[in-house]
PDB file of C-alpha atoms in Angstrom:
ATOM      1  CA  MET A   1      13.034   8.094  10.758  1.00 53.00           C
ATOM      2  CA  LYS A   2       9.825   9.519  12.160  1.00 58.00           C
ATOM      3  CA  ILE A   3       6.568   7.576  11.771  1.00 59.00           C
ATOM      4  CA  ILE A   4       3.176   9.237  12.009  1.00 63.00           C
ATOM      5  CA  TYR A   5       0.334   6.758  12.499  1.00 60.00           C
ATOM      6  CA  MET A   6      -3.165   7.542  11.394  1.00 71.00           C
ATOM      7  CA  ASN A   7      -6.507   5.920  12.028  1.00 83.00           C
ATOM      8  CA  TYR A   8      -7.976   2.774  10.576  1.00 91.00           C
ATOM      9  CA  ALA A   9      -9.397   3.656   7.163  1.00 91.00           C
ATOM     10  CA  SER A  10     -10.955   2.208   4.003  1.00 93.00           C
ATOM     11  CA  PHE A  11      -9.856   3.090   0.479  1.00 92.00           C
ATOM     12  CA  ILE A  12     -10.674   2.164  -3.095  1.00 94.00           C
ATOM     13  CA  VAL A  13      -7.283   1.615  -4.710  1.00 94.00           C
ATOM     14  CA  LYS A  14      -5.877   0.575  -8.071  1.00 95.00           C
ATOM     15  CA  ILE A  15      -3.035  -1.955  -8.124  1.00 96.00           C
ATOM     16  CA  ILE A  16      -0.183  -0.476 -10.187  1.00 96.00           C
ATOM     17  CA  GLU A  17       2.650  -2.871  -9.345  1.00 94.00           C
ATOM     18  CA  LYS A  18       2.846  -6.658  -9.223  1.00 95.00           C
ATOM     19  CA  PRO A  19       2.902  -7.798  -5.578  1.00 95.00           C
ATOM     20  CA  THR A  20       6.180  -9.274  -4.322  1.00 94.00           C
ATOM     21  CA  GLN A  21       6.310 -11.813  -1.523  1.00 94.00           C
ATOM     22  CA  ILE A  22       9.023 -12.306   1.086  1.00 94.00           C
ATOM     23  CA  PHE A  23       9.206 -15.332   3.385  1.00 92.00           C
ATOM     24  CA  PHE A  24      10.968 -14.974   6.725  1.00 90.00           C
ATOM     25  CA  ASP A  25      12.798 -17.769   8.576  1.00 89.00           C
ATOM     26  CA  ASN A  26       9.844 -18.350  10.907  1.00 90.00           C
ATOM     27  CA  GLY A  27       7.467 -18.887   7.946  1.00 86.00           C
ATOM     28  CA  THR A  28       5.813 -15.468   8.075  1.00 90.00           C
ATOM     29  CA  LEU A  29       4.782 -14.095   4.684  1.00 93.00           C
ATOM     30  CA  LEU A  30       5.138 -10.400   3.795  1.00 95.00           C
ATOM     31  CA  THR A  31       3.529  -9.115   0.585  1.00 96.00           C
ATOM     32  CA  GLN A  32       4.370  -5.630  -0.704  1.00 95.00           C
ATOM     33  CA  PHE A  33       3.117  -3.674  -3.697  1.00 96.00           C
ATOM     34  CA  ILE A  34       2.244  -0.145  -4.807  1.00 95.00           C
ATOM     35  CA  VAL A  35      -1.312   1.126  -5.179  1.00 95.00           C
ATOM     36  CA  GLN A  36      -2.875   4.333  -6.437  1.00 92.00           C
ATOM     37  CA  ILE A  37      -5.687   6.174  -4.674  1.00 89.00           C
ATOM     38  CA  PRO A  38      -7.628   8.004  -7.407  1.00 84.00           C
ATOM     39  CA  GLU A  39      -9.037  11.469  -6.810  1.00 81.00           C
ATOM     40  CA  PHE A  40     -12.480  11.836  -8.289  1.00 77.00           C
ATOM     41  CA  LYS A  41     -12.733  15.644  -8.162  1.00 78.00           C
ATOM     42  CA  ASN A  42      -9.367  16.256  -9.819  1.00 76.00           C
ATOM     43  CA  LYS A  43      -8.866  13.451 -12.349  1.00 71.00           C
ATOM     44  CA  SER A  44      -5.311  14.535 -13.191  1.00 73.00           C
ATOM     45  CA  LYS A  45      -4.046  13.874  -9.645  1.00 76.00           C
ATOM     46  CA  CYS A  46      -3.560  10.639  -7.760  1.00 77.00           C
ATOM     47  CA  THR A  47      -1.866   9.499  -4.587  1.00 83.00           C
ATOM     48  CA  ILE A  48       0.693   6.685  -4.668  1.00 89.00           C
ATOM     49  CA  VAL A  49       0.821   4.503  -1.542  1.00 91.00           C
ATOM     50  CA  HIS A  50       3.026   1.559  -0.581  1.00 93.00           C
ATOM     51  CA  ALA A  51       0.845  -1.348   0.565  1.00 95.00           C
ATOM     52  CA  THR A  52       1.930  -4.091   2.966  1.00 95.00           C
ATOM     53  CA  ILE A  53       0.102  -7.305   3.839  1.00 95.00           C
ATOM     54  CA  TRP A  54       1.257  -9.727   6.540  1.00 93.00           C
ATOM     55  CA  GLY A  55       0.250 -13.389   6.578  1.00 90.00           C
ATOM     56  CA  LYS A  56      -2.073 -15.532   4.481  1.00 90.00           C
ATOM     57  CA  LEU A  57      -4.029 -12.598   3.040  1.00 92.00           C
ATOM     58  CA  GLY A  58      -1.011 -11.984   0.793  1.00 91.00           C
ATOM     59  CA  TYR A  59      -1.764 -15.227  -1.066  1.00 90.00           C
ATOM     60  CA  ASP A  60      -5.194 -13.880  -2.053  1.00 90.00           C
ATOM     61  CA  ILE A  61      -3.823 -10.660  -3.530  1.00 92.00           C
ATOM     62  CA  THR A  62      -1.351 -12.579  -5.730  1.00 92.00           C
ATOM     63  CA  GLN A  63      -3.815 -15.291  -6.750  1.00 93.00           C
ATOM     64  CA  TYR A  64      -7.009 -13.324  -7.471  1.00 93.00           C
ATOM     65  CA  TYR A  65      -5.908  -9.809  -8.457  1.00 94.00           C
ATOM     66  CA  GLN A  66      -3.614  -8.333 -11.079  1.00 93.00           C
ATOM     67  CA  ILE A  67      -2.262  -4.964 -12.209  1.00 95.00           C
ATOM     68  CA  ASN A  68      -4.975  -2.341 -12.984  1.00 94.00           C
ATOM     69  CA  ASP A  69      -7.579  -4.081 -10.791  1.00 95.00           C
ATOM     70  CA  TYR A  70      -9.502  -1.966  -8.300  1.00 95.00           C
ATOM     71  CA  ILE A  71      -9.981  -3.272  -4.773  1.00 96.00           C
ATOM     72  CA  ILE A  72     -11.370  -1.971  -1.505  1.00 96.00           C
ATOM     73  CA  VAL A  73      -8.820  -2.189   1.301  1.00 96.00           C
ATOM     74  CA  GLU A  74      -9.068  -1.612   5.040  1.00 96.00           C
ATOM     75  CA  GLY A  75      -6.042  -0.964   7.184  1.00 95.00           C
ATOM     76  CA  TYR A  76      -3.856   1.487   9.046  1.00 93.00           C
ATOM     77  CA  LEU A  77      -2.342   4.384   7.113  1.00 89.00           C
ATOM     78  CA  SER A  78       1.049   5.676   8.229  1.00 88.00           C
ATOM     79  CA  ILE A  79       3.224   8.492   6.943  1.00 82.00           C
ATOM     80  CA  ARG A  80       6.981   8.117   7.268  1.00 76.00           C
ATOM     81  CA  GLU A  81       9.384  11.025   7.155  1.00 72.00           C
ATOM     82  CA  ASN A  82      12.683   9.818   5.718  1.00 65.00           C
ATOM     83  CA  LEU A  83      15.983  11.661   5.796  1.00 57.00           C
ATOM     84  CA  ASN A  84      17.901  11.101   2.571  1.00 57.00           C
ATOM     85  CA  SER A  85      21.513  12.206   2.146  1.00 51.00           C
ATOM     86  CA  GLU A  86      21.231  12.140  -1.657  1.00 60.00           C
ATOM     87  CA  PHE A  87      18.941  15.155  -1.533  1.00 57.00           C
ATOM     88  CA  ASN A  88      21.117  17.328   0.738  1.00 55.00           C
ATOM     89  CA  PHE A  89      19.475  16.092   3.949  1.00 56.00           C
ATOM     90  CA  LYS A  90      15.989  17.093   2.886  1.00 57.00           C
ATOM     91  CA  THR A  91      13.110  15.120   4.296  1.00 59.00           C
ATOM     92  CA  PHE A  92      10.371  13.582   2.209  1.00 66.00           C
ATOM     93  CA  LYS A  93       7.204  11.783   3.207  1.00 73.00           C
ATOM     94  CA  LYS A  94       6.114   8.308   2.166  1.00 80.00           C
ATOM     95  CA  ALA A  95       2.592   6.998   2.706  1.00 84.00           C
ATOM     96  CA  GLU A  96       2.147   3.337   3.598  1.00 90.00           C
ATOM     97  CA  ILE A  97      -0.946   1.292   4.375  1.00 93.00           C
ATOM     98  CA  SER A  98      -0.891  -1.949   6.355  1.00 93.00           C
ATOM     99  CA  ILE A  99      -3.801  -3.881   4.885  1.00 95.00           C
ATOM    100  CA  TYR A 100      -5.992  -6.096   7.088  1.00 95.00           C
ATOM    101  CA  LYS A 101      -8.987  -6.727   4.793  1.00 95.00           C
ATOM    102  CA  ILE A 102      -9.481  -6.824   1.013  1.00 95.00           C
ATOM    103  CA  TYR A 103     -12.748  -6.725  -0.942  1.00 94.00           C
ATOM    104  CA  PRO A 104     -13.271  -6.906  -4.732  1.00 92.00           C
ATOM    105  CA  PHE A 105     -14.491  -3.754  -6.466  1.00 92.00           C
ATOM    106  CA  LEU A 106     -16.080  -3.742  -9.914  1.00 84.00           C
ATOM    107  CA  LEU A 107     -16.350  -0.617 -12.052  1.00 72.00           C
TER     108      LEU A 107
END
């Protein structure tokens, strides 16, 4: 698996999946969910991104936000190239953002 890291960035995203939380043996919390980055010029297109939050910030996303809420997130965007044998060894790319800050956004 090849990982391409990008710069620290800010996005306005829409939550489209209920966040799930995983607790590790050492007490670390991992929160994962899927968000949508809307495109304002072409309303029919959108970008789906997997979001990951480590630590106590994950509590805030589950307590204060729900599906279809818009939030402003800051974090590192990475693109992973996965090799999948189900698709005859074709590669596909998956975008993922590791979130470090969250801000409310009202429409």
